[in-house]
């Protein structure tokens, strides 16, 4: 996340040379205590290296797993049509000098050439998302240059007296509602740098910042109360009305988000945060008043937030439309904030530079799915996993289907894509086992949402961590206890759904 010759404002926004000394921690972003500052971060695995290892593991799977295919109709899998496709088994294929090609009659495992070519192809596949992420960074760069971010956060801290136990729950509820009701996830990338500034003011780490955003956003996806990305594909496939069964999902959202908030606040207390110390630190900073220019900029951002909701919900904006919207907001923000054209352009470019790593990780994550798909082993994995759930009691089948979704989410991070591939198979299995379509949808959203908390193939999770400069290993150590608790509660929720005829 290091930029070349950044401006002073941008350097402070992204933890550059001019930022607080407490934030100079390459892996974690800074915790504000001397113990963390002395950690040997050079031993931490770089996220790009980690993702490349995952890509190579996917190449190995193409040699270990049989090739096969389902027939598809309108991009949906046709249940019961899986068949094995003969595959070349020679290890020499690994060193083939060209990209290996699979056909419905003859499959081929991935070669090293195929693996490397999958990297740019993954970037191309996710290009709209990658550009949207980079434009988010550019927009934040312009916002930070106007001074409204620092002034607004200082004002917020003054109004709440720096009470993180009030701020964190409020922000997490708002983020969680946007995620679970509207399907927001990538849109929250722009929030992470702001929360990083907020955390720095309070003497907290970047891990706190990314935890606040990621836990709330991911819990929203786990519950998916009215998340159109999850439900619009999954529910019609199993024959239940769109957005029906909302009561159970609301219960999941309330319980899980409450636990997520409490978990983060316990982490804050254990990290050595003391409210009195934070307040004393804040009093050392000069009292900031929002100028007329700042207030006008905040009005623009409020209108932009409203348009974001309308655009994604009513106008069906995708990543391309969102990218264009962020460029427009950057221009309007620069004009209202009275930035000259050169300063605004420099700030936008510096902000984009800060998102290059996040964009690269999103593309690398997509390459894993491409490798498995091109070698015709993805359908085999789906067929094997779904077979494991057959013939058991309804409660076990419901939990087994959730486990299937958790595993599939590692290989197919796309929510809608996973629904199109798995739900036509899972639906009939669930019905034959006495599991309702509504419960099978619940298993789908729970499984996918849980895995997205920890999987290294989730491009958006990696983008969150890259934006906050938090190492994946550090994130796992932090989130695993909460993940285990939510996993057990999800199993209980599915059991309750079966017993109550949900």
Short mmCIF file of C-alpha atoms in Angstrom, two decimals:
data_model
loop_
_atom_site.label_atom_id
_atom_site.label_comp_id
_atom_site.label_asym_id
_atom_site.label_seq_id
_atom_site.Cartn_x
_atom_site.Cartn_y
_atom_site.Cartn_z
CA UNK A 1 0.00 0.00 0.00
CA UNK A 2 3.02 2.31 -0.25
CA UNK A 3 2.67 5.10 -2.77
CA UNK A 4 5.37 6.84 -4.74
CA UNK A 5 6.07 10.39 -3.61
CA UNK A 6 2.65 10.94 -1.98
CA UNK A 7 1.47 14.30 -0.84
CA UNK A 8 1.50 14.96 2.88
CA UNK A 9 -2.27 14.62 3.16
CA UNK A 10 -2.33 11.35 1.27
CA UNK A 11 0.61 10.00 3.23
CA UNK A 12 -1.28 10.63 6.44
CA UNK A 13 -4.41 9.00 5.00
CA UNK A 14 -2.59 5.84 4.03
CA UNK A 15 -0.13 5.56 6.84
CA UNK A 16 2.79 7.10 4.99
CA UNK A 17 5.87 8.83 6.34
CA UNK A 18 3.94 11.81 7.67
CA UNK A 19 1.45 9.77 9.66
CA UNK A 20 1.43 9.10 13.35
CA UNK A 21 4.46 7.14 14.58
CA UNK A 22 2.09 4.68 16.20
CA UNK A 23 0.74 3.73 12.80
CA UNK A 24 4.07 2.67 11.30
CA UNK A 25 3.44 -1.01 11.37
CA UNK A 26 3.62 -2.65 8.02
CA UNK A 27 1.46 -5.63 8.77
CA UNK A 28 -1.03 -4.42 11.30
CA UNK A 29 -1.17 -0.76 10.70
CA UNK A 30 -0.19 0.24 14.19
CA UNK A 31 -1.51 -0.50 17.61
CA UNK A 32 -0.07 2.38 19.52
CA UNK A 33 2.03 0.26 21.93
CA UNK A 34 5.71 -0.50 21.89
CA UNK A 35 5.35 -4.25 21.97
CA UNK A 36 3.56 -4.35 18.63
CA UNK A 37 5.97 -1.86 17.11
CA UNK A 38 8.85 -4.28 17.73
CA UNK A 39 7.23 -7.29 16.05
CA UNK A 40 9.30 -8.87 13.24
CA UNK A 41 6.89 -8.07 10.43
CA UNK A 42 9.42 -9.15 7.83
CA UNK A 43 8.48 -12.75 8.65
CA UNK A 44 4.82 -12.21 7.75
CA UNK A 45 3.77 -13.74 4.44
CA UNK A 46 2.96 -11.08 1.88
CA UNK A 47 -0.70 -11.32 0.75
CA UNK A 48 0.30 -11.59 -2.91
CA UNK A 49 2.66 -14.48 -2.12
CA UNK A 50 -0.04 -16.17 -0.05
CA UNK A 51 -2.55 -15.88 -2.89
CA UNK A 52 -0.04 -17.28 -5.40
CA UNK A 53 0.38 -20.32 -3.14
CA UNK A 54 -3.41 -20.76 -3.24
CA UNK A 55 -3.28 -20.56 -7.05
CA UNK A 56 -0.60 -23.29 -7.13
CA UNK A 57 -2.73 -25.42 -4.78
CA UNK A 58 -5.60 -25.08 -7.27
CA UNK A 59 -3.25 -26.30 -10.03
CA UNK A 60 -2.41 -29.35 -7.91
CA UNK A 61 -6.13 -30.10 -7.43
CA UNK A 62 -6.58 -30.32 -11.19
CA UNK A 63 -4.25 -33.37 -11.13
CA UNK A 64 -5.79 -35.01 -8.06
CA UNK A 65 -9.50 -34.70 -8.85
CA UNK A 66 -11.44 -36.25 -11.72
CA UNK A 67 -12.79 -33.99 -14.41
CA UNK A 68 -16.54 -33.83 -14.98
CA UNK A 69 -19.41 -31.59 -15.96
CA UNK A 70 -23.06 -30.86 -15.32
CA UNK A 71 -25.29 -29.85 -18.17
CA UNK A 72 -26.49 -26.28 -17.87
CA UNK A 73 -29.60 -24.44 -18.96
CA UNK A 74 -29.65 -20.63 -18.81
CA UNK A 75 -26.39 -20.80 -16.80
CA UNK A 76 -28.09 -22.97 -14.14
CA UNK A 77 -26.89 -26.50 -13.38
CA UNK A 78 -29.32 -29.26 -14.38
CA UNK A 79 -29.52 -31.73 -11.44
CA UNK A 80 -28.64 -35.35 -12.15
CA UNK A 81 -26.65 -34.59 -15.30
CA UNK A 82 -23.13 -34.87 -13.88
CA UNK A 83 -20.85 -37.09 -15.93
CA UNK A 84 -17.13 -37.80 -15.82
CA UNK A 85 -15.00 -36.39 -18.62
CA UNK A 86 -11.87 -38.36 -19.59
CA UNK A 87 -8.74 -36.52 -18.51
CA UNK A 88 -5.10 -36.62 -19.53
CA UNK A 89 -3.19 -37.87 -16.48
CA UNK A 90 0.37 -37.22 -17.62
CA UNK A 91 2.44 -35.11 -15.21
CA UNK A 92 4.27 -33.83 -18.31
CA UNK A 93 1.21 -31.67 -18.89
CA UNK A 94 2.40 -29.51 -16.00
CA UNK A 95 5.30 -28.33 -18.12
CA UNK A 96 3.38 -27.94 -21.38
CA UNK A 97 4.64 -24.84 -23.23
CA UNK A 98 1.10 -23.62 -23.95
CA UNK A 99 -2.19 -23.11 -22.12
CA UNK A 100 -3.92 -26.45 -21.64
CA UNK A 101 -7.41 -26.63 -23.12
CA UNK A 102 -10.30 -28.77 -21.88
CA UNK A 103 -13.30 -29.78 -23.98
CA UNK A 104 -16.52 -31.62 -23.09
CA UNK A 105 -14.93 -34.74 -24.59
CA UNK A 106 -11.39 -34.47 -23.19
CA UNK A 107 -10.17 -32.61 -20.08
CA UNK A 108 -6.66 -31.55 -19.22
CA UNK A 109 -5.16 -30.51 -15.89
CA UNK A 110 -3.68 -27.05 -15.62
CA UNK A 111 -0.11 -26.45 -16.72
CA UNK A 112 2.19 -23.89 -15.14
CA UNK A 113 1.60 -21.75 -18.21
CA UNK A 114 -2.14 -22.02 -17.60
CA UNK A 115 -1.64 -20.97 -13.99
CA UNK A 116 0.30 -17.84 -14.91
CA UNK A 117 -2.13 -16.95 -17.70
CA UNK A 118 -5.00 -17.32 -15.20
CA UNK A 119 -3.59 -14.37 -13.24
CA UNK A 120 -4.15 -11.71 -15.95
CA UNK A 121 -7.38 -13.48 -16.93
CA UNK A 122 -8.55 -13.15 -13.33
CA UNK A 123 -7.75 -9.45 -13.45
CA UNK A 124 -9.67 -9.16 -16.72
CA UNK A 125 -12.65 -11.07 -15.32
CA UNK A 126 -12.87 -8.80 -12.28
CA UNK A 127 -11.78 -5.65 -14.10
CA UNK A 128 -15.03 -3.75 -13.37
CA UNK A 129 -14.68 -4.50 -9.65
CA UNK A 130 -10.96 -3.68 -9.63
CA UNK A 131 -11.48 -0.31 -11.31
CA UNK A 132 -14.33 0.44 -8.94
CA UNK A 133 -12.05 -0.31 -5.99
CA UNK A 134 -9.33 1.94 -7.39
CA UNK A 135 -11.80 4.77 -8.02
CA UNK A 136 -12.98 4.41 -4.43
CA UNK A 137 -9.39 5.05 -3.40
CA UNK A 138 -9.21 8.04 -5.71
CA UNK A 139 -12.41 9.49 -4.30
CA UNK A 140 -11.11 9.11 -0.75
CA UNK A 141 -7.87 10.81 -1.78
CA UNK A 142 -9.84 13.84 -2.98
CA UNK A 143 -12.01 13.84 0.14
CA UNK A 144 -8.95 13.73 2.39
CA UNK A 145 -7.31 16.55 0.45
CA UNK A 146 -10.29 18.84 1.10
CA UNK A 147 -9.75 18.35 4.85
CA UNK A 148 -13.34 17.26 5.41
CA UNK A 149 -12.40 13.75 6.58
CA UNK A 150 -10.11 14.93 9.37
CA UNK A 151 -12.41 17.78 10.36
CA UNK A 152 -15.48 15.56 10.35
CA UNK A 153 -13.82 12.83 12.40
CA UNK A 154 -12.46 15.37 14.89
CA UNK A 155 -15.95 16.82 15.23
CA UNK A 156 -17.45 13.36 15.70
CA UNK A 157 -14.93 12.57 18.41
CA UNK A 158 -15.70 15.86 20.14
CA UNK A 159 -19.43 15.15 20.12
CA UNK A 160 -18.97 11.64 21.54
CA UNK A 161 -16.08 12.59 23.85
CA UNK A 162 -13.96 9.93 22.14
CA UNK A 163 -16.11 7.11 23.54
CA UNK A 164 -15.29 4.13 21.33
CA UNK A 165 -17.91 2.06 23.18
CA UNK A 166 -20.52 4.39 21.72
CA UNK A 167 -18.96 4.96 18.29
CA UNK A 168 -18.16 1.36 17.35
CA UNK A 169 -21.67 -0.10 17.92
CA UNK A 170 -23.30 2.80 16.08
CA UNK A 171 -21.03 2.44 13.04
CA UNK A 172 -21.33 -1.36 13.00
CA UNK A 173 -25.13 -1.26 13.10
CA UNK A 174 -25.21 1.16 10.16
CA UNK A 175 -22.72 -0.91 8.15
CA UNK A 176 -24.48 -4.17 8.98
CA UNK A 177 -27.86 -2.80 7.90
CA UNK A 178 -26.49 -1.67 4.55
CA UNK A 179 -24.93 -5.07 3.99
CA UNK A 180 -27.85 -7.24 5.04
CA UNK A 181 -30.60 -5.12 3.46
CA UNK A 182 -28.93 -3.84 0.28
CA UNK A 183 -26.00 -6.19 -0.30
CA UNK A 184 -23.31 -3.55 0.22
CA UNK A 185 -19.82 -5.02 0.55
CA UNK A 186 -17.36 -3.49 -1.92
CA UNK A 187 -18.88 -0.06 -1.24
CA UNK A 188 -17.45 -0.22 2.28
CA UNK A 189 -13.87 -0.09 1.07
CA UNK A 190 -14.12 3.70 1.16
CA UNK A 191 -15.09 3.57 4.85
CA UNK A 192 -12.00 1.65 5.98
CA UNK A 193 -9.52 4.54 5.50
CA UNK A 194 -11.90 6.82 7.41
CA UNK A 195 -12.17 4.36 10.29
CA UNK A 196 -8.37 4.04 10.23
CA UNK A 197 -8.12 7.80 10.82
CA UNK A 198 -10.70 7.50 13.59
CA UNK A 199 -8.80 4.62 15.18
CA UNK A 200 -5.55 6.55 15.04
CA UNK A 201 -7.14 9.47 16.87
CA UNK A 202 -8.20 7.06 19.62
CA UNK A 203 -4.85 5.26 19.81
CA UNK A 204 -6.29 2.06 18.33
CA UNK A 205 -4.87 -0.20 15.62
CA UNK A 206 -5.74 -0.72 11.99
CA UNK A 207 -6.90 -4.19 13.03
CA UNK A 208 -9.67 -2.49 14.98
CA UNK A 209 -10.57 -0.43 11.91
CA UNK A 210 -10.83 -3.36 9.51
CA UNK A 211 -12.51 -5.49 12.19
CA UNK A 212 -15.21 -2.89 12.71
CA UNK A 213 -16.06 -2.74 9.01
CA UNK A 214 -15.49 -6.39 8.08
CA UNK A 215 -17.36 -7.97 11.00
CA UNK A 216 -20.41 -5.77 10.46
CA UNK A 217 -20.41 -6.20 6.67
CA UNK A 218 -19.79 -9.95 6.75
CA UNK A 219 -22.41 -10.56 9.46
CA UNK A 220 -24.83 -8.68 7.21
CA UNK A 221 -24.08 -11.16 4.45
CA UNK A 222 -24.34 -14.12 6.81
CA UNK A 223 -27.91 -13.11 7.67
CA UNK A 224 -28.85 -11.63 4.25
CA UNK A 225 -32.19 -10.33 5.50
CA UNK A 226 -33.09 -8.83 2.11
CA UNK A 227 -29.70 -9.01 0.39
CA UNK A 228 -30.62 -9.03 -3.33
CA UNK A 229 -27.28 -10.53 -4.39
CA UNK A 230 -27.84 -13.64 -2.27
CA UNK A 231 -31.60 -14.08 -2.38
CA UNK A 232 -32.56 -12.98 -5.89
CA UNK A 233 -30.89 -16.08 -7.37
CA UNK A 234 -31.15 -18.63 -4.54
CA UNK A 235 -34.80 -18.31 -3.51
CA UNK A 236 -36.44 -18.58 -6.96
CA UNK A 237 -34.36 -21.68 -7.76
CA UNK A 238 -35.82 -23.61 -4.81
CA UNK A 239 -39.32 -22.29 -5.43
CA UNK A 240 -39.83 -19.89 -2.51
CA UNK A 241 -40.99 -16.26 -2.89
CA UNK A 242 -38.25 -13.65 -3.10
CA UNK A 243 -37.36 -12.13 0.29
CA UNK A 244 -39.72 -14.51 2.12
CA UNK A 245 -38.71 -16.14 5.43
CA UNK A 246 -37.43 -12.83 6.71
CA UNK A 247 -38.17 -13.38 10.42
CA UNK A 248 -35.54 -16.08 10.93
CA UNK A 249 -32.90 -14.09 9.09
CA UNK A 250 -33.65 -10.97 11.15
CA UNK A 251 -33.13 -13.05 14.30
CA UNK A 252 -29.79 -14.30 12.96
CA UNK A 253 -28.74 -10.74 12.10
CA UNK A 254 -29.59 -9.32 15.52
CA UNK A 255 -27.89 -12.11 17.48
CA UNK A 256 -24.79 -12.34 15.29
CA UNK A 257 -24.23 -8.59 15.02
CA UNK A 258 -24.65 -8.18 18.78
CA UNK A 259 -22.00 -10.84 19.33
CA UNK A 260 -19.75 -9.21 16.72
CA UNK A 261 -20.00 -5.83 18.44
CA UNK A 262 -19.29 -7.31 21.86
CA UNK A 263 -16.36 -9.28 20.45
CA UNK A 264 -14.77 -6.14 18.96
CA UNK A 265 -15.28 -4.16 22.16
CA UNK A 266 -13.65 -6.92 24.22
CA UNK A 267 -10.72 -6.76 21.80
CA UNK A 268 -10.56 -2.98 22.34
CA UNK A 269 -10.43 -3.39 26.11
CA UNK A 270 -7.80 -6.13 25.93
CA UNK A 271 -5.66 -4.01 23.60
CA UNK A 272 -5.08 -1.58 26.46
CA UNK A 273 -7.54 1.11 25.41
CA UNK A 274 -8.60 3.40 28.22
CA UNK A 275 -11.31 5.97 27.64
CA UNK A 276 -9.71 8.51 29.98
CA UNK A 277 -6.38 8.22 28.16
CA UNK A 278 -8.06 8.63 24.79
CA UNK A 279 -9.96 11.69 25.98
CA UNK A 280 -6.77 13.25 27.34
CA UNK A 281 -5.07 12.63 24.02
CA UNK A 282 -7.95 14.22 22.13
CA UNK A 283 -7.82 17.31 24.33
CA UNK A 284 -4.24 17.90 23.18
CA UNK A 285 -5.53 18.47 19.63
CA UNK A 286 -6.96 21.89 18.81
CA UNK A 287 -10.73 22.10 18.75
CA UNK A 288 -11.90 21.83 15.15
CA UNK A 289 -14.95 23.58 13.77
CA UNK A 290 -16.47 22.63 10.46
CA UNK A 291 -16.12 25.46 8.00
CA UNK A 292 -18.78 26.35 5.46
CA UNK A 293 -16.72 24.56 2.83
CA UNK A 294 -16.55 21.42 4.97
CA UNK A 295 -20.29 21.50 5.61
CA UNK A 296 -21.01 21.85 1.91
CA UNK A 297 -18.73 18.89 1.19
CA UNK A 298 -20.52 16.80 3.81
CA UNK A 299 -23.85 17.65 2.17
CA UNK A 300 -22.45 16.39 -1.14
CA UNK A 301 -21.37 13.16 0.55
CA UNK A 302 -24.79 12.72 2.18
CA UNK A 303 -26.49 13.15 -1.21
CA UNK A 304 -23.97 10.71 -2.71
CA UNK A 305 -24.80 8.12 -0.03
CA UNK A 306 -28.51 8.46 -0.80
CA UNK A 307 -27.85 8.14 -4.53
CA UNK A 308 -25.73 5.07 -3.85
CA UNK A 309 -28.69 3.37 -2.17
CA UNK A 310 -31.08 4.37 -4.97
CA UNK A 311 -28.63 3.41 -7.69
CA UNK A 312 -27.80 -0.05 -6.36
CA UNK A 313 -31.32 -0.87 -5.22
CA UNK A 314 -33.58 0.71 -7.83
CA UNK A 315 -31.39 1.40 -10.86
CA UNK A 316 -29.43 -1.86 -10.62
CA UNK A 317 -26.04 -0.22 -10.81
CA UNK A 318 -23.13 -2.59 -11.26
CA UNK A 319 -19.43 -2.02 -10.75
CA UNK A 320 -19.07 -0.02 -13.97
CA UNK A 321 -21.83 2.40 -12.99
CA UNK A 322 -20.43 2.67 -9.47
CA UNK A 323 -16.99 3.47 -10.88
CA UNK A 324 -18.44 6.29 -12.95
CA UNK A 325 -20.39 7.52 -9.92
CA UNK A 326 -17.25 7.68 -7.76
CA UNK A 327 -15.45 9.68 -10.45
CA UNK A 328 -18.38 12.12 -10.57
CA UNK A 329 -18.41 12.49 -6.78
CA UNK A 330 -14.65 13.10 -6.82
CA UNK A 331 -15.10 15.97 -9.28
CA UNK A 332 -18.02 17.49 -7.36
CA UNK A 333 -16.15 17.11 -4.05
CA UNK A 334 -13.07 18.83 -5.48
CA UNK A 335 -15.20 21.70 -6.80
CA UNK A 336 -17.15 22.18 -3.55
CA UNK A 337 -13.97 21.77 -1.52
CA UNK A 338 -12.31 24.45 -3.65
CA UNK A 339 -9.39 22.35 -4.79
CA UNK A 340 -7.53 23.47 -7.88
CA UNK A 341 -7.51 21.00 -10.76
CA UNK A 342 -3.90 19.91 -10.27
CA UNK A 343 -4.26 19.26 -6.54
CA UNK A 344 -7.49 17.33 -7.12
CA UNK A 345 -5.92 15.21 -9.87
CA UNK A 346 -2.83 14.47 -7.77
CA UNK A 347 -5.00 13.50 -4.80
CA UNK A 348 -7.16 11.21 -6.98
CA UNK A 349 -4.12 9.46 -8.48
CA UNK A 350 -2.43 9.05 -5.09
CA UNK A 351 -5.65 7.55 -3.73
CA UNK A 352 -5.79 5.09 -6.62
CA UNK A 353 -2.18 4.07 -5.96
CA UNK A 354 -3.19 3.09 -2.46
CA UNK A 355 -5.70 0.57 -3.87
CA UNK A 356 -3.40 -1.17 -6.35
CA UNK A 357 -2.63 -4.03 -3.96
CA UNK A 358 -6.32 -4.51 -3.20
CA UNK A 359 -7.15 -4.68 -6.91
CA UNK A 360 -4.34 -7.14 -7.59
CA UNK A 361 -5.56 -9.46 -4.83
CA UNK A 362 -9.10 -9.40 -6.21
CA UNK A 363 -7.78 -10.51 -9.60
CA UNK A 364 -5.57 -13.22 -8.08
CA UNK A 365 -8.52 -14.61 -6.11
CA UNK A 366 -10.56 -14.89 -9.32
CA UNK A 367 -7.77 -16.86 -10.99
CA UNK A 368 -8.33 -19.78 -8.59
CA UNK A 369 -11.89 -20.26 -9.83
CA UNK A 370 -10.74 -19.94 -13.45
CA UNK A 371 -8.11 -22.67 -13.06
CA UNK A 372 -10.59 -25.15 -11.54
CA UNK A 373 -13.28 -24.22 -14.02
CA UNK A 374 -11.07 -24.52 -17.10
CA UNK A 375 -9.82 -27.94 -16.02
CA UNK A 376 -13.42 -29.17 -15.48
CA UNK A 377 -12.89 -30.13 -11.83
CA UNK A 378 -15.21 -27.54 -10.26
CA UNK A 379 -18.36 -29.50 -11.11
CA UNK A 380 -16.72 -32.64 -9.71
CA UNK A 381 -16.12 -30.92 -6.39
CA UNK A 382 -19.76 -29.76 -6.32
CA UNK A 383 -21.03 -33.27 -7.08
CA UNK A 384 -18.83 -34.89 -4.39
CA UNK A 385 -19.76 -32.37 -1.71
CA UNK A 386 -23.48 -32.61 -2.32
CA UNK A 387 -23.39 -36.41 -2.25
CA UNK A 388 -22.08 -36.27 1.31
CA UNK A 389 -25.31 -34.62 2.50
CA UNK A 390 -27.64 -37.30 1.12
CA UNK A 391 -29.34 -39.96 3.21
CA UNK A 392 -28.98 -38.30 6.62
CA UNK A 393 -31.53 -36.88 9.05
CA UNK A 394 -33.07 -33.51 8.20
CA UNK A 395 -31.00 -31.65 10.80
CA UNK A 396 -27.79 -33.27 9.60
CA UNK A 397 -28.69 -32.59 5.97
CA UNK A 398 -29.35 -28.91 6.71
CA UNK A 399 -25.99 -28.59 8.48
CA UNK A 400 -24.32 -30.67 5.78
CA UNK A 401 -25.63 -28.31 3.11
CA UNK A 402 -24.20 -25.39 5.05
CA UNK A 403 -20.84 -27.19 5.17
CA UNK A 404 -21.06 -27.77 1.41
CA UNK A 405 -21.63 -24.07 0.85
CA UNK A 406 -18.70 -23.21 3.10
CA UNK A 407 -16.35 -25.37 1.05
CA UNK A 408 -17.76 -24.20 -2.28
CA UNK A 409 -17.27 -20.60 -1.22
CA UNK A 410 -13.51 -21.19 -1.18
CA UNK A 411 -13.62 -22.10 -4.88
CA UNK A 412 -16.51 -19.87 -6.03
CA UNK A 413 -16.37 -16.58 -4.09
CA UNK A 414 -19.17 -15.03 -6.20
CA UNK A 415 -22.44 -15.22 -4.26
CA UNK A 416 -24.72 -15.24 -7.30
CA UNK A 417 -22.40 -17.59 -9.19
CA UNK A 418 -22.35 -20.07 -6.31
CA UNK A 419 -26.15 -19.93 -6.07
CA UNK A 420 -26.54 -20.68 -9.80
CA UNK A 421 -24.19 -23.68 -9.54
CA UNK A 422 -25.20 -25.20 -6.21
CA UNK A 423 -28.85 -24.41 -5.46
CA UNK A 424 -30.33 -26.48 -8.34
CA UNK A 425 -28.54 -29.50 -6.83
CA UNK A 426 -29.07 -28.69 -3.17
CA UNK A 427 -32.79 -27.92 -3.55
CA UNK A 428 -33.88 -31.46 -4.56
CA UNK A 429 -31.53 -33.08 -2.00
CA UNK A 430 -33.01 -30.92 0.73
CA UNK A 431 -36.60 -31.68 -0.23
CA UNK A 432 -36.00 -35.45 -0.34
CA UNK A 433 -34.51 -35.25 3.16
CA UNK A 434 -37.39 -33.24 4.63
CA UNK A 435 -35.57 -29.90 4.55
CA UNK A 436 -37.67 -27.03 3.22
CA UNK A 437 -36.54 -24.74 0.43
CA UNK A 438 -36.48 -21.87 2.90
CA UNK A 439 -34.08 -23.76 5.18
CA UNK A 440 -31.84 -24.70 2.26
CA UNK A 441 -31.60 -20.99 1.38
CA UNK A 442 -30.72 -20.26 5.00
CA UNK A 443 -27.97 -22.89 4.81
CA UNK A 444 -26.74 -21.23 1.63
CA UNK A 445 -26.43 -17.72 3.09
CA UNK A 446 -25.01 -18.92 6.41
CA UNK A 447 -22.35 -21.11 4.82
CA UNK A 448 -21.18 -18.59 2.26
CA UNK A 449 -21.15 -15.71 4.73
CA UNK A 450 -19.17 -17.63 7.35
CA UNK A 451 -16.47 -18.72 4.93
CA UNK A 452 -16.06 -15.18 3.68
CA UNK A 453 -14.78 -14.24 7.13
CA UNK A 454 -11.71 -16.45 6.76
CA UNK A 455 -11.12 -17.63 3.19
CA UNK A 456 -7.97 -16.47 1.36
CA UNK A 457 -9.85 -16.67 -1.96
CA UNK A 458 -12.29 -13.89 -1.05
CA UNK A 459 -11.04 -10.99 -3.11
CA UNK A 460 -13.10 -8.53 -1.09
CA UNK A 461 -11.75 -9.75 2.26
CA UNK A 462 -8.21 -9.47 0.92
CA UNK A 463 -9.03 -6.00 -0.39
CA UNK A 464 -10.27 -4.97 3.06
CA UNK A 465 -7.08 -6.25 4.68
CA UNK A 466 -4.84 -4.71 2.04
CA UNK A 467 -6.56 -1.34 2.42
CA UNK A 468 -5.97 -1.43 6.18
CA UNK A 469 -2.50 -3.00 5.82
CA UNK A 470 -3.42 -5.89 8.11
CA UNK A 471 -1.80 -9.27 7.47
CA UNK A 472 -4.02 -12.25 6.67
CA UNK A 473 -2.41 -14.31 9.45
CA UNK A 474 -3.04 -11.53 11.93
CA UNK A 475 -6.66 -11.35 10.79
CA UNK A 476 -7.15 -15.12 11.22
CA UNK A 477 -5.74 -15.00 14.73
CA UNK A 478 -8.15 -12.20 15.56
CA UNK A 479 -11.32 -13.51 13.91
CA UNK A 480 -11.17 -17.30 14.45
CA UNK A 481 -12.75 -17.33 17.96
CA UNK A 482 -15.72 -15.32 16.68
CA UNK A 483 -15.89 -17.51 13.56
CA UNK A 484 -16.15 -20.67 15.68
CA UNK A 485 -18.92 -19.19 17.85
CA UNK A 486 -20.91 -18.04 14.81
CA UNK A 487 -20.42 -21.44 13.16
CA UNK A 488 -21.88 -23.25 16.17
CA UNK A 489 -24.78 -20.82 16.38
CA UNK A 490 -25.44 -21.26 12.66
CA UNK A 491 -25.73 -25.01 13.17
CA UNK A 492 -28.19 -24.36 15.97
CA UNK A 493 -30.18 -21.94 13.80
CA UNK A 494 -30.50 -24.57 11.07
CA UNK A 495 -31.59 -27.19 13.59
CA UNK A 496 -34.23 -24.77 14.90
CA UNK A 497 -35.36 -24.08 11.32
CA UNK A 498 -35.87 -27.80 10.69
CA UNK A 499 -37.68 -28.44 13.98
CA UNK A 500 -40.04 -25.49 13.51
CA UNK A 501 -40.79 -26.27 9.85
CA UNK A 502 -39.29 -22.98 8.68
#
